[in-house]
Every structure is written in structure tokens, then in C-alpha cells.
């Protein structure tokens, strides 16, 4: 163990870059900088089905845009790589073998049906669903025989039945959790890949992470991690669980209420330094109570114990206020102009709009009204225009289905988007033109505009999704929303006609 402070962020590349990840990254970076340590970026892509290279790329891009810098990672290397878990499978398998050999982990051959039955019984008895240790009673010969027969199996962690796990959290003090609440965690899946828990512990050890600073949703997993450190004969790092960001109504930050993707804020014209500043105010105040501060000022004075546990509210209006102050107080008008040009006010963006606008131009004065939907955060439109000739509830239904379909689009280009809407029209037995009207209105703010699919492609995934969600909200405010029950049956109908949802 070195004495150097080493922190890490370990995002899973399974979706757009989340503001919660940026928040964790900032606090890990500040802690590392303050203690002259290093921050590591590790990609936790053990979920083979949901992880994508596009998402990894977007996470790295979003953190770089914010100005969060890491010292080691998949892009820049380091002494403890590879920094992508999918490239470290052999390391995890070796530790799993060691755990099995020492009797701390065991093979489990139980079928999905048996596990489901067990879960149902436990739920009916109001017990915490937990594996009952059935396969622990297999003899070594039986295990060998079943393995040789090719029966599928997972590897589970042996967890004590009694007593409790105690550990210290830097912010919360001592935490104790009964072992009876902790499941015999699967540490290796039937395809030989590790689960998050095992890979996370092995990597934190091998990458010499001294301090784990992560979100409070991981507290209940920490006993499993502590057990793994103990079984593997390693020292556990210091744990700090930061409070989760919340919506203004105190619920957990979710994209239903607020955009949660960092790229949304980039596309909507926020300044990265203002965004980082605002994230630094989440559950934290500088010793001198300053509200506007640079990343360096934040890092230099950072004291992790000053983090307060009351759920910090991520309020877009407050973020806008901070952003406005940055524009007026921290940048000269020349710098504002330059940043505006870099955003969407210059040739690199506008040159993509010209070919779309040209067929509709008579004079230059036509250009900005036609393109303004690409430059504003949200267009405004009347209710009647949004619903057109359709039933308002039918419009809500279509918007919701489109929202789910758009989640599935990997490469956000004109053709993929055209396919989504054509497929939607076919499945719904509607004329494309009729189907598109509400989308035209909620995305461009008008019934006449630039070609829709090109427009959506240029607008980007985050702003598009947010406009569809805004339209759904608008419909709900006008008694044309989708009820909870309606949503359930719509999800069912969606599964049948369009396949599984990803979220
Ligand atoms: N991969 C986990 C995540 O996506 C990391 C949790 C941790 O920091 O241990 O949040």
C-alpha cells in the first residue's frame, strides 16, 4: 500500500453521461488534488448487454468538457491498467478461483425457476429475499460432476448468517448492517464474467485506491465489499458515501423532472465552469462561504468533512443564475462572443444548418426564424397546435412511444431517426405526415420549419428527448396526461409491438 491518496470514479457506460457522475468526479478530483494524490477513471463495463462504446466516449467527452481531469484512465493509460473492466476478466477469474479454493465462495447451479419460487416464498413470509445457501450442501464430487456435465452455474459469495458488518463512513461514522440482510452475492456470472461487486473490489485493490468516494446508494453493498477484502486478505480503502442529488421536490434526481445528462447542458448553452461551480455547491460550502469559485479554488480548500448529508437539490433555475453570473462577471464581452461562436453561433454549427435552410430562404432575415429552434432551450407553442386534429391522449401515447424508441437509437443521425418514425407510423397504421405533426410542433415550435429528421439530428439526443418530455408534461397539465395505470398498459402494449424498452 502506498501512502499516496488515490481516488477513482468508476462510471458504467450504460447511458448518457449523468450529472451525478460529474458530481462524484468533481469531489473525487478535489479530494485527490487537496492531498496531492491522483484520480483514476475506470470504466465499469461488466454489464455486457447494456454497456456501449458510444456511452463510454460520451462520458469521457462530458467530463473533459467540464474540465475534470483524471491522471490515469483508458484514454491516457497509467501504471495499473487496463482501465476498462472488460479487458481484465482473467484477473477477476483468478481471484474467484482463490475464493472458491479457500471456501469463501461456491458454485451455485440453481435454476431461475427455483430462485423465483424461493423469492416468492420469502416475500410471502415478509422476509428479505436472499439466496438460501442450497448449493452449499453439494459435496465436492457432486460439484465436479455437475461442472463436467456442463450444467450452467454462477459463483456466489459465502455470507455469514448471523452477526453484523460494521464499517466506518467518513461522513456518517460507524454503520452496522446485519449479515442476514445481505444476499449471497453472485460474484461471477454463468458466462464467466464478474459482477460489479467483485470487479470493483479487485480493481480498487489492484489500482491501489486509498479512498472510495461514491454515492450513498452503494452503502448497502459495502458489507459485501468489506467481506471480499477480508476473504482476499486485503486492506479495505476508506469509504465515504456522498448524498445523492435531488430534484427540487426532494425526489431522487431523475430525467423525468430535470435533464440529467451533462450533454444536455452542453447543448443547451451552459458554461462548463458554471456547471462545475454549481456541482461544487451540492451539499458543500467553501470555508469562506463564497458562491462563485474556480475549480482550483474549490480543490485548494476542499475538506471532505464539510459535505453535509441533507440531500442537495439540483435546481436548474439556480444553475442558470450561476451561469448568468459567470457570463457577466467572469468573462469579457469578447470572450462571451468567442464562446458563443464555439457553441452554435459560428461556422462549425451554422454550416450544417445552411443546406437545410437554403431551399426555404429568400433573404437572410428568413434564416434565424427558421433555425431558432436549434438555438433555444425550449420552443413555446399553443396546446391546439401540438395536438392538431388528433385526440390529445393519442398524442401523449405517440410521444411516449417515440420517447422509448428514441432511447434505443445508438447513432443519432438522419437515417436512424427517419427509420424510428417510419417504423412508428407503420406500426401505428398512420400516415407519416399526420403522425409527425405533434413532433414538428414540440421540437421546432412550429408546423413549418426545417426538415424534421435533419433538424432532430442536429439538435441532438438530449434536447430532443427533453422537448418530448416537456410536451408530455404540457399535455398532462391540460388533462391529457398518461395515468400510472395507463402507463403500465402502454408499456405492455409497447413490449408486444416494439420489443423491450431500454432506459
Ligand atoms: N460502476 C458503479 C457506478 O456506475 C461504481 C460504483 C462505485 O463507485 O463503487 O456507479
Short mmCIF file of C-alpha atoms and ligand atoms in Angstrom, two decimals:
data_model
loop_
_atom_site.label_atom_id
_atom_site.label_comp_id
_atom_site.label_asym_id
_atom_site.label_seq_id
_atom_site.Cartn_x
_atom_site.Cartn_y
_atom_site.Cartn_z
CA UNK A 1 0.00 0.00 0.00
CA UNK A 2 1.43 3.36 -0.95
CA UNK A 3 0.76 6.38 1.22
CA UNK A 4 -0.41 8.33 -1.77
CA UNK A 5 -4.03 9.32 -1.89
CA UNK A 6 -5.66 7.65 -4.89
CA UNK A 7 -9.32 8.19 -5.67
CA UNK A 8 -11.36 6.98 -8.59
CA UNK A 9 -14.56 7.38 -10.48
CA UNK A 10 -15.93 4.22 -11.93
CA UNK A 11 -18.79 5.01 -14.30
CA UNK A 12 -20.71 2.27 -16.07
CA UNK A 13 -21.08 3.17 -19.76
CA UNK A 14 -24.74 2.24 -19.97
CA UNK A 15 -26.35 5.56 -20.87
CA UNK A 16 -25.80 9.28 -21.34
CA UNK A 17 -23.22 10.93 -19.03
CA UNK A 18 -25.15 11.63 -15.83
CA UNK A 19 -24.75 14.83 -13.78
CA UNK A 20 -24.41 12.53 -10.73
CA UNK A 21 -21.26 11.06 -12.29
CA UNK A 22 -19.89 14.57 -12.87
CA UNK A 23 -20.66 15.44 -9.24
CA UNK A 24 -18.79 12.35 -7.97
CA UNK A 25 -15.93 13.11 -10.34
CA UNK A 26 -15.58 16.65 -9.04
CA UNK A 27 -15.47 15.60 -5.38
CA UNK A 28 -13.04 12.75 -6.07
CA UNK A 29 -10.83 15.12 -8.02
CA UNK A 30 -10.92 17.76 -5.29
CA UNK A 31 -10.02 15.23 -2.61
CA UNK A 32 -7.15 13.85 -4.67
CA UNK A 33 -5.82 17.33 -5.54
CA UNK A 34 -6.10 18.56 -2.00
CA UNK A 35 -3.99 15.64 -0.79
CA UNK A 36 -1.54 15.74 -3.69
CA UNK A 37 -2.86 12.42 -4.91
CA UNK A 38 -4.17 11.08 -8.16
CA UNK A 39 -7.61 10.46 -9.57
CA UNK A 40 -8.25 7.42 -11.70
CA UNK A 41 -11.03 6.92 -14.23
CA UNK A 42 -12.09 3.32 -14.58
CA UNK A 43 -14.79 2.07 -16.94
CA UNK A 44 -17.01 -0.49 -15.25
CA UNK A 45 -18.45 -2.29 -18.25
CA UNK A 46 -19.20 -5.65 -16.65
CA UNK A 47 -22.77 -5.38 -17.87
CA UNK A 48 -22.02 -6.61 -21.36
CA UNK A 49 -25.54 -6.14 -22.62
CA UNK A 50 -26.05 -2.54 -21.60
CA UNK A 51 -22.52 -1.14 -21.96
CA UNK A 52 -21.69 0.62 -25.21
CA UNK A 53 -18.54 2.29 -26.60
CA UNK A 54 -20.71 5.32 -27.53
CA UNK A 55 -21.67 5.81 -23.92
CA UNK A 56 -18.05 5.47 -22.75
CA UNK A 57 -16.99 8.03 -25.32
CA UNK A 58 -19.77 10.39 -24.24
CA UNK A 59 -18.81 10.10 -20.55
CA UNK A 60 -15.17 10.92 -21.27
CA UNK A 61 -16.19 13.78 -23.54
CA UNK A 62 -18.59 15.22 -20.96
CA UNK A 63 -16.04 15.12 -18.14
CA UNK A 64 -13.41 16.72 -20.36
CA UNK A 65 -15.85 19.42 -21.39
CA UNK A 66 -16.44 20.18 -17.72
CA UNK A 67 -12.72 20.44 -17.13
CA UNK A 68 -12.49 17.42 -14.81
CA UNK A 69 -9.10 15.85 -15.44
CA UNK A 70 -8.04 12.36 -14.47
CA UNK A 71 -4.49 11.13 -14.07
CA UNK A 72 -4.97 7.56 -15.21
CA UNK A 73 -7.66 6.08 -17.40
CA UNK A 74 -8.49 4.10 -20.54
CA UNK A 75 -7.57 7.02 -22.80
CA UNK A 76 -4.31 8.11 -21.14
CA UNK A 77 -3.11 4.86 -19.57
CA UNK A 78 -1.21 4.58 -16.29
CA UNK A 79 0.71 2.03 -14.23
CA UNK A 80 -2.31 -0.01 -13.18
CA UNK A 81 -4.17 -0.61 -16.44
CA UNK A 82 -6.05 -1.73 -18.34
CA UNK A 83 -8.64 0.71 -17.03
CA UNK A 84 -11.61 -0.94 -18.68
CA UNK A 85 -13.04 -3.90 -16.79
CA UNK A 86 -13.93 -5.89 -19.91
CA UNK A 87 -10.18 -6.13 -20.52
CA UNK A 88 -9.44 -7.53 -17.06
CA UNK A 89 -11.56 -10.69 -16.98
CA UNK A 90 -8.64 -13.04 -16.30
CA UNK A 91 -7.68 -11.07 -13.18
CA UNK A 92 -11.16 -11.47 -11.71
CA UNK A 93 -11.38 -15.14 -12.59
CA UNK A 94 -8.11 -15.79 -10.76
CA UNK A 95 -9.48 -14.19 -7.59
CA UNK A 96 -12.74 -16.11 -7.92
CA UNK A 97 -10.75 -19.36 -8.05
CA UNK A 98 -8.83 -18.29 -4.95
CA UNK A 99 -12.08 -17.56 -3.12
CA UNK A 100 -13.54 -20.93 -4.12
CA UNK A 101 -10.35 -22.73 -3.11
CA UNK A 102 -10.44 -21.11 0.32
CA UNK A 103 -14.10 -21.96 0.81
CA UNK A 104 -15.27 -18.31 0.72
CA UNK A 105 -17.24 -18.71 -2.48
CA UNK A 106 -19.14 -21.60 -4.04
CA UNK A 107 -20.72 -22.77 -7.24
CA UNK A 108 -24.49 -22.48 -7.48
CA UNK A 109 -26.44 -24.50 -10.03
CA UNK A 110 -29.93 -23.39 -9.02
CA UNK A 111 -32.33 -22.80 -11.87
CA UNK A 112 -34.06 -19.48 -12.49
CA UNK A 113 -37.37 -21.21 -11.61
CA UNK A 114 -36.12 -22.39 -8.21
CA UNK A 115 -34.77 -18.93 -7.40
CA UNK A 116 -38.05 -17.32 -8.43
CA UNK A 117 -40.03 -19.76 -6.27
CA UNK A 118 -37.73 -19.06 -3.32
CA UNK A 119 -38.12 -15.32 -3.77
CA UNK A 120 -41.89 -15.61 -3.85
CA UNK A 121 -41.97 -17.68 -0.67
CA UNK A 122 -39.67 -15.26 1.14
CA UNK A 123 -41.75 -12.29 0.04
CA UNK A 124 -44.93 -14.03 1.21
CA UNK A 125 -43.27 -14.61 4.61
CA UNK A 126 -42.20 -10.96 4.65
CA UNK A 127 -38.52 -11.97 4.70
CA UNK A 128 -35.72 -10.17 2.86
CA UNK A 129 -35.27 -12.06 -0.43
CA UNK A 130 -31.94 -13.83 -0.12
CA UNK A 131 -30.36 -16.97 -1.52
CA UNK A 132 -30.87 -19.82 0.95
CA UNK A 133 -27.46 -21.47 0.55
CA UNK A 134 -28.99 -24.54 -1.11
CA UNK A 135 -25.89 -25.35 -3.21
CA UNK A 136 -23.60 -25.06 -0.20
CA UNK A 137 -24.65 -28.59 0.68
CA UNK A 138 -23.27 -30.08 -2.54
CA UNK A 139 -20.23 -32.30 -1.97
CA UNK A 140 -17.04 -31.51 -3.92
CA UNK A 141 -17.69 -34.66 -6.01
CA UNK A 142 -21.20 -33.53 -6.88
CA UNK A 143 -19.90 -30.11 -7.86
CA UNK A 144 -17.22 -31.66 -10.07
CA UNK A 145 -19.70 -33.99 -11.68
CA UNK A 146 -22.21 -31.25 -12.49
CA UNK A 147 -19.48 -28.98 -13.78
CA UNK A 148 -18.15 -31.72 -16.06
CA UNK A 149 -21.65 -32.42 -17.27
CA UNK A 150 -21.75 -28.83 -18.46
CA UNK A 151 -24.51 -27.65 -16.11
CA UNK A 152 -24.58 -23.84 -16.06
CA UNK A 153 -23.53 -22.28 -12.80
CA UNK A 154 -22.76 -18.97 -11.11
CA UNK A 155 -20.32 -18.36 -8.28
CA UNK A 156 -21.69 -16.93 -5.04
CA UNK A 157 -20.06 -15.28 -2.08
CA UNK A 158 -20.46 -17.04 1.26
CA UNK A 159 -22.06 -14.58 3.66
CA UNK A 160 -22.37 -15.18 7.42
CA UNK A 161 -25.90 -15.93 8.62
CA UNK A 162 -25.56 -14.14 11.91
CA UNK A 163 -23.94 -11.09 13.38
CA UNK A 164 -23.38 -7.78 11.69
CA UNK A 165 -20.94 -5.98 9.47
CA UNK A 166 -19.50 -2.78 10.88
CA UNK A 167 -17.64 -0.22 8.92
CA UNK A 168 -16.81 3.44 9.16
CA UNK A 169 -18.02 6.00 6.70
CA UNK A 170 -16.04 9.25 6.81
CA UNK A 171 -19.21 11.33 6.89
CA UNK A 172 -21.63 9.09 8.75
CA UNK A 173 -19.41 7.45 11.35
CA UNK A 174 -19.94 3.80 12.19
CA UNK A 175 -22.53 1.94 10.14
CA UNK A 176 -23.69 -1.56 11.03
CA UNK A 177 -25.76 -3.83 8.82
CA UNK A 178 -26.98 -7.31 9.81
CA UNK A 179 -25.44 -10.08 7.72
CA UNK A 180 -28.90 -11.61 7.48
CA UNK A 181 -29.85 -8.64 5.26
CA UNK A 182 -27.05 -9.38 2.82
CA UNK A 183 -27.55 -11.76 -0.07
CA UNK A 184 -25.08 -14.47 -1.07
CA UNK A 185 -23.99 -12.20 -3.87
CA UNK A 186 -23.24 -13.64 -7.28
CA UNK A 187 -19.63 -12.69 -7.97
CA UNK A 188 -19.21 -14.49 -11.28
CA UNK A 189 -22.00 -14.94 -13.81
CA UNK A 190 -22.66 -18.11 -15.79
CA UNK A 191 -20.77 -16.65 -18.76
CA UNK A 192 -17.61 -16.38 -16.66
CA UNK A 193 -17.78 -12.58 -16.35
CA UNK A 194 -17.57 -10.96 -12.93
CA UNK A 195 -20.33 -8.90 -11.40
CA UNK A 196 -19.84 -5.30 -10.34
CA UNK A 197 -19.09 -6.20 -6.70
CA UNK A 198 -16.16 -8.50 -7.36
CA UNK A 199 -14.63 -6.47 -10.19
CA UNK A 200 -14.96 -3.27 -8.18
CA UNK A 201 -13.13 -4.67 -5.13
CA UNK A 202 -10.41 -6.42 -7.13
CA UNK A 203 -9.76 -3.26 -9.12
CA UNK A 204 -9.83 -0.88 -6.19
CA UNK A 205 -7.20 -3.11 -4.58
CA UNK A 206 -5.02 -3.62 -7.66
CA UNK A 207 -5.27 0.05 -8.61
CA UNK A 208 -4.23 0.98 -5.06
CA UNK A 209 -7.28 3.11 -4.41
CA UNK A 210 -6.94 4.59 -0.93
CA UNK A 211 -10.29 6.39 -0.71
CA UNK A 212 -13.58 5.30 -2.22
CA UNK A 213 -15.85 8.32 -2.55
CA UNK A 214 -19.16 7.35 -4.12
CA UNK A 215 -22.90 7.82 -3.92
CA UNK A 216 -24.94 6.76 -0.93
CA UNK A 217 -26.84 4.18 -2.98
CA UNK A 218 -23.79 1.94 -2.52
CA UNK A 219 -23.91 1.86 1.30
CA UNK A 220 -25.93 -1.35 1.33
CA UNK A 221 -23.35 -3.01 -0.95
CA UNK A 222 -20.39 -2.05 1.22
CA UNK A 223 -20.70 -5.09 3.57
CA UNK A 224 -20.21 -7.38 0.56
CA UNK A 225 -17.16 -5.40 -0.40
CA UNK A 226 -15.75 -5.47 3.15
CA UNK A 227 -16.25 -9.23 3.21
CA UNK A 228 -14.41 -9.59 -0.09
CA UNK A 229 -11.47 -7.53 1.19
CA UNK A 230 -11.33 -9.71 4.29
CA UNK A 231 -11.54 -13.01 2.38
CA UNK A 232 -8.93 -11.88 -0.11
CA UNK A 233 -6.61 -10.72 2.67
CA UNK A 234 -6.51 -7.10 1.56
CA UNK A 235 -6.89 -3.79 3.39
CA UNK A 236 -10.15 -2.05 2.62
CA UNK A 237 -10.00 1.59 1.44
CA UNK A 238 -11.54 4.46 3.39
CA UNK A 239 -15.23 4.76 2.46
CA UNK A 240 -17.15 7.99 2.01
CA UNK A 241 -20.69 7.94 0.69
CA UNK A 242 -21.85 11.27 -0.68
CA UNK A 243 -25.52 12.27 -0.61
CA UNK A 244 -27.47 11.79 -3.83
CA UNK A 245 -28.56 14.77 -5.87
CA UNK A 246 -32.28 15.50 -5.73
CA UNK A 247 -34.96 17.24 -7.75
CA UNK A 248 -36.44 20.43 -6.28
CA UNK A 249 -39.31 18.27 -4.91
CA UNK A 250 -36.68 16.24 -2.99
CA UNK A 251 -37.19 13.08 -5.03
CA UNK A 252 -34.09 11.36 -6.43
CA UNK A 253 -32.76 13.26 -9.44
CA UNK A 254 -34.45 11.79 -12.47
CA UNK A 255 -34.69 12.74 -16.08
CA UNK A 256 -38.48 12.74 -15.85
CA UNK A 257 -38.26 16.00 -13.87
CA UNK A 258 -34.92 17.54 -14.87
CA UNK A 259 -32.47 16.84 -17.64
CA UNK A 260 -29.78 14.63 -16.08
CA UNK A 261 -27.38 14.28 -18.97
CA UNK A 262 -24.31 16.52 -18.94
CA UNK A 263 -24.53 16.78 -22.74
CA UNK A 264 -27.98 18.33 -22.37
CA UNK A 265 -26.43 21.27 -20.53
CA UNK A 266 -23.63 21.50 -23.06
CA UNK A 267 -26.12 21.54 -25.94
CA UNK A 268 -28.45 23.95 -24.15
CA UNK A 269 -25.70 26.56 -23.90
CA UNK A 270 -24.42 26.36 -20.32
CA UNK A 271 -20.82 27.19 -19.48
CA UNK A 272 -18.85 24.20 -18.21
CA UNK A 273 -17.13 26.21 -15.48
CA UNK A 274 -20.51 27.45 -14.19
CA UNK A 275 -21.87 23.92 -14.17
CA UNK A 276 -18.83 22.64 -12.28
CA UNK A 277 -19.13 25.53 -9.83
CA UNK A 278 -22.78 24.66 -9.26
CA UNK A 279 -21.98 20.98 -8.70
CA UNK A 280 -19.42 22.13 -6.13
CA UNK A 281 -22.27 23.76 -4.22
CA UNK A 282 -24.14 20.46 -3.90
CA UNK A 283 -24.04 19.69 -0.19
CA UNK A 284 -20.96 21.84 0.16
CA UNK A 285 -19.98 25.38 1.05
CA UNK A 286 -16.50 26.79 0.84
CA UNK A 287 -14.96 27.74 4.20
CA UNK A 288 -15.44 31.45 3.34
CA UNK A 289 -18.99 30.83 2.01
CA UNK A 290 -18.09 32.12 -1.45
CA UNK A 291 -20.64 31.13 -4.10
CA UNK A 292 -18.62 31.75 -7.22
CA UNK A 293 -15.32 29.88 -7.30
CA UNK A 294 -12.94 28.27 -9.76
CA UNK A 295 -12.04 24.60 -9.84
CA UNK A 296 -8.63 25.43 -8.36
CA UNK A 297 -10.15 27.43 -5.54
CA UNK A 298 -12.53 24.56 -4.82
CA UNK A 299 -9.76 21.96 -4.77
CA UNK A 300 -7.33 24.05 -2.71
CA UNK A 301 -9.74 24.48 0.17
CA UNK A 302 -11.59 21.18 -0.10
CA UNK A 303 -12.46 19.45 3.18
CA UNK A 304 -14.49 16.32 2.69
CA UNK A 305 -15.90 16.59 6.20
CA UNK A 306 -17.65 19.80 5.23
CA UNK A 307 -20.03 17.82 2.99
CA UNK A 308 -23.48 17.99 4.51
CA UNK A 309 -25.72 14.97 4.33
CA UNK A 310 -29.06 16.69 3.67
CA UNK A 311 -29.97 15.76 0.08
CA UNK A 312 -28.56 18.52 -2.15
CA UNK A 313 -31.09 19.96 -4.60
CA UNK A 314 -30.05 20.22 -8.21
CA UNK A 315 -32.15 23.14 -9.34
CA UNK A 316 -31.82 24.19 -12.98
CA UNK A 317 -33.04 27.72 -12.19
CA UNK A 318 -30.26 28.16 -9.62
CA UNK A 319 -27.78 26.74 -12.11
CA UNK A 320 -28.96 29.31 -14.64
CA UNK A 321 -28.43 32.06 -12.12
CA UNK A 322 -24.84 30.90 -11.54
CA UNK A 323 -24.35 30.66 -15.30
CA UNK A 324 -25.63 34.21 -15.79
CA UNK A 325 -23.20 35.49 -13.17
CA UNK A 326 -20.32 33.77 -14.98
CA UNK A 327 -21.31 35.37 -18.27
CA UNK A 328 -21.49 38.83 -16.74
CA UNK A 329 -18.77 38.73 -14.10
CA UNK A 330 -16.15 36.26 -15.25
CA UNK A 331 -15.99 36.77 -18.99
CA UNK A 332 -15.31 39.85 -21.09
CA UNK A 333 -17.78 40.59 -23.91
CA UNK A 334 -15.09 39.41 -26.35
CA UNK A 335 -14.82 36.12 -24.51
CA UNK A 336 -18.60 35.74 -24.45
CA UNK A 337 -18.66 36.24 -28.21
CA UNK A 338 -15.92 33.69 -28.70
CA UNK A 339 -17.69 31.12 -26.52
CA UNK A 340 -20.97 31.76 -28.31
CA UNK A 341 -19.27 31.17 -31.66
CA UNK A 342 -17.73 27.93 -30.33
CA UNK A 343 -21.16 26.81 -29.11
CA UNK A 344 -23.59 27.24 -32.00
CA UNK A 345 -23.01 30.81 -33.16
CA UNK A 346 -20.18 30.07 -35.57
CA UNK A 347 -19.35 28.35 -38.86
CA UNK A 348 -18.92 24.84 -37.46
CA UNK A 349 -22.56 24.63 -36.41
CA UNK A 350 -24.19 27.07 -38.81
CA UNK A 351 -22.59 25.46 -41.85
CA UNK A 352 -24.65 22.38 -41.07
CA UNK A 353 -27.84 24.43 -40.95
CA UNK A 354 -27.33 26.33 -44.21
CA UNK A 355 -28.03 23.41 -46.59
CA UNK A 356 -31.25 22.68 -44.73
CA UNK A 357 -32.39 26.28 -44.67
CA UNK A 358 -31.32 27.29 -48.17
CA UNK A 359 -34.30 25.88 -50.09
CA UNK A 360 -36.55 27.92 -47.79
CA UNK A 361 -34.63 31.23 -47.89
CA UNK A 362 -35.50 34.36 -49.80
CA UNK A 363 -33.48 36.75 -47.67
CA UNK A 364 -31.11 36.39 -44.73
CA UNK A 365 -33.92 37.55 -42.47
CA UNK A 366 -35.58 34.19 -43.03
CA UNK A 367 -32.59 32.28 -41.66
CA UNK A 368 -32.79 32.85 -37.91
CA UNK A 369 -36.55 32.44 -37.52
CA UNK A 370 -36.25 29.08 -39.32
CA UNK A 371 -33.27 27.94 -37.27
CA UNK A 372 -34.14 29.34 -33.89
CA UNK A 373 -35.39 26.02 -32.55
CA UNK A 374 -31.81 24.75 -32.86
CA UNK A 375 -30.53 27.60 -30.74
CA UNK A 376 -33.07 27.95 -27.95
CA UNK A 377 -33.51 25.69 -24.93
CA UNK A 378 -37.21 25.11 -25.44
CA UNK A 379 -39.70 26.36 -28.01
CA UNK A 380 -43.12 27.59 -26.91
CA UNK A 381 -46.31 26.63 -28.70
CA UNK A 382 -50.06 26.59 -28.10
CA UNK A 383 -51.81 23.41 -26.97
CA UNK A 384 -54.09 23.28 -30.03
CA UNK A 385 -51.16 23.37 -32.37
CA UNK A 386 -49.48 20.49 -30.55
CA UNK A 387 -52.47 18.17 -30.74
CA UNK A 388 -53.70 19.29 -34.18
CA UNK A 389 -56.54 17.10 -35.38
CA UNK A 390 -55.70 14.15 -33.15
CA UNK A 391 -57.08 13.15 -29.76
CA UNK A 392 -54.85 14.75 -27.08
CA UNK A 393 -54.46 11.39 -25.32
CA UNK A 394 -53.45 9.73 -28.55
CA UNK A 395 -50.79 12.39 -29.00
CA UNK A 396 -49.50 11.65 -25.48
CA UNK A 397 -49.40 7.97 -26.32
CA UNK A 398 -47.39 8.56 -29.50
CA UNK A 399 -44.97 10.92 -27.79
CA UNK A 400 -44.33 8.36 -25.06
CA UNK A 401 -43.71 5.55 -27.54
CA UNK A 402 -41.38 7.80 -29.52
CA UNK A 403 -39.52 8.68 -26.32
CA UNK A 404 -38.90 4.98 -25.67
CA UNK A 405 -37.98 4.29 -29.28
CA UNK A 406 -35.51 7.17 -29.33
CA UNK A 407 -33.77 5.74 -26.24
CA UNK A 408 -32.78 2.84 -28.43
CA UNK A 409 -31.07 4.91 -31.12
CA UNK A 410 -27.31 4.36 -30.93
CA UNK A 411 -26.11 6.58 -33.74
CA UNK A 412 -28.06 9.79 -33.77
CA UNK A 413 -28.17 10.53 -37.48
CA UNK A 414 -30.83 11.42 -40.02
CA UNK A 415 -31.33 7.90 -41.36
CA UNK A 416 -31.66 6.16 -38.00
CA UNK A 417 -34.12 8.84 -36.91
CA UNK A 418 -36.14 8.56 -40.11
CA UNK A 419 -36.32 4.80 -39.51
CA UNK A 420 -37.68 5.31 -35.99
CA UNK A 421 -40.54 7.48 -37.21
CA UNK A 422 -41.29 5.39 -40.29
CA UNK A 423 -41.47 2.30 -38.13
CA UNK A 424 -43.71 4.17 -35.70
CA UNK A 425 -46.08 5.19 -38.49
CA UNK A 426 -46.24 1.66 -39.88
CA UNK A 427 -46.82 0.04 -36.51
CA UNK A 428 -49.49 2.58 -35.62
CA UNK A 429 -51.04 2.36 -39.10
CA UNK A 430 -50.84 6.12 -39.54
CA UNK A 431 -49.72 8.34 -42.36
CA UNK A 432 -46.21 9.60 -41.61
CA UNK A 433 -47.23 13.21 -42.18
CA UNK A 434 -50.11 13.03 -39.73
CA UNK A 435 -48.01 11.23 -37.13
CA UNK A 436 -45.24 13.80 -37.36
CA UNK A 437 -47.33 16.93 -36.67
CA UNK A 438 -47.02 16.93 -32.86
CA UNK A 439 -43.31 16.14 -33.16
CA UNK A 440 -42.84 19.05 -35.52
CA UNK A 441 -44.55 21.33 -33.06
CA UNK A 442 -42.89 20.17 -29.84
CA UNK A 443 -39.43 20.04 -31.34
CA UNK A 444 -39.41 23.08 -33.59
CA UNK A 445 -42.19 25.11 -32.00
CA UNK A 446 -43.95 25.44 -35.35
CA UNK A 447 -45.72 23.46 -38.05
CA UNK A 448 -43.38 24.78 -40.70
CA UNK A 449 -39.68 24.52 -40.21
CA UNK A 450 -36.52 22.83 -41.46
CA UNK A 451 -36.84 19.16 -42.44
CA UNK A 452 -37.67 17.36 -39.21
CA UNK A 453 -35.26 14.41 -39.19
CA UNK A 454 -32.28 16.57 -40.13
CA UNK A 455 -33.38 19.06 -37.50
CA UNK A 456 -33.60 16.39 -34.81
CA UNK A 457 -30.22 15.03 -35.83
CA UNK A 458 -28.66 18.48 -35.46
CA UNK A 459 -30.49 19.28 -32.25
CA UNK A 460 -29.02 16.21 -30.58
CA UNK A 461 -30.47 13.41 -28.49
CA UNK A 462 -30.70 15.22 -25.17
CA UNK A 463 -32.51 18.35 -26.30
CA UNK A 464 -34.87 16.26 -28.44
CA UNK A 465 -35.80 13.92 -25.61
CA UNK A 466 -36.23 16.79 -23.24
CA UNK A 467 -38.65 18.50 -25.68
CA UNK A 468 -40.71 15.34 -25.97
CA UNK A 469 -40.84 15.08 -22.17
CA UNK A 470 -41.82 18.76 -21.94
CA UNK A 471 -44.66 18.16 -24.40
CA UNK A 472 -45.85 15.21 -22.32
CA UNK A 473 -45.80 17.42 -19.24
CA UNK A 474 -47.72 20.10 -21.10
CA UNK A 475 -50.37 17.55 -22.10
CA UNK A 476 -50.59 16.29 -18.51
CA UNK A 477 -51.15 19.85 -17.28
CA UNK A 478 -54.04 20.03 -19.73
CA UNK A 479 -55.72 16.82 -18.57
CA UNK A 480 -54.31 14.73 -21.38
CA UNK A 481 -51.55 13.00 -19.45
CA UNK A 482 -50.90 9.29 -19.12
CA UNK A 483 -52.05 7.90 -15.78
CA UNK A 484 -49.93 5.42 -13.82
CA UNK A 485 -52.27 2.63 -14.83
CA UNK A 486 -52.30 3.83 -18.43
CA UNK A 487 -48.51 3.81 -18.45
CA UNK A 488 -48.40 0.20 -17.26
CA UNK A 489 -50.69 -0.98 -20.03
CA UNK A 490 -48.87 1.17 -22.58
CA UNK A 491 -45.58 -0.45 -21.52
CA UNK A 492 -47.14 -3.85 -22.08
CA UNK A 493 -48.51 -2.88 -25.45
CA UNK A 494 -45.13 -1.38 -26.34
CA UNK A 495 -43.29 -4.59 -25.47
CA UNK A 496 -45.57 -6.54 -27.76
CA UNK A 497 -45.34 -4.21 -30.74
CA UNK A 498 -41.85 -2.74 -30.43
CA UNK A 499 -39.87 -5.08 -28.19
CA UNK A 500 -38.10 -4.46 -24.92
CA UNK A 501 -37.62 -0.97 -23.55
CA UNK A 502 -34.21 0.26 -22.57
CA UNK A 503 -33.93 3.05 -20.08
N1 LIG B 1 -19.94 1.39 -11.57
C1 LIG B 1 -20.54 1.97 -10.41
C2 LIG B 1 -21.46 3.10 -10.88
O1 LIG B 1 -21.78 3.15 -12.01
C3 LIG B 1 -19.48 2.48 -9.47
C4 LIG B 1 -19.89 2.48 -8.04
C5 LIG B 1 -18.68 2.73 -7.14
O2 LIG B 1 -18.17 3.86 -7.19
O3 LIG B 1 -18.25 1.81 -6.46
O4 LIG B 1 -21.91 3.94 -10.17
#
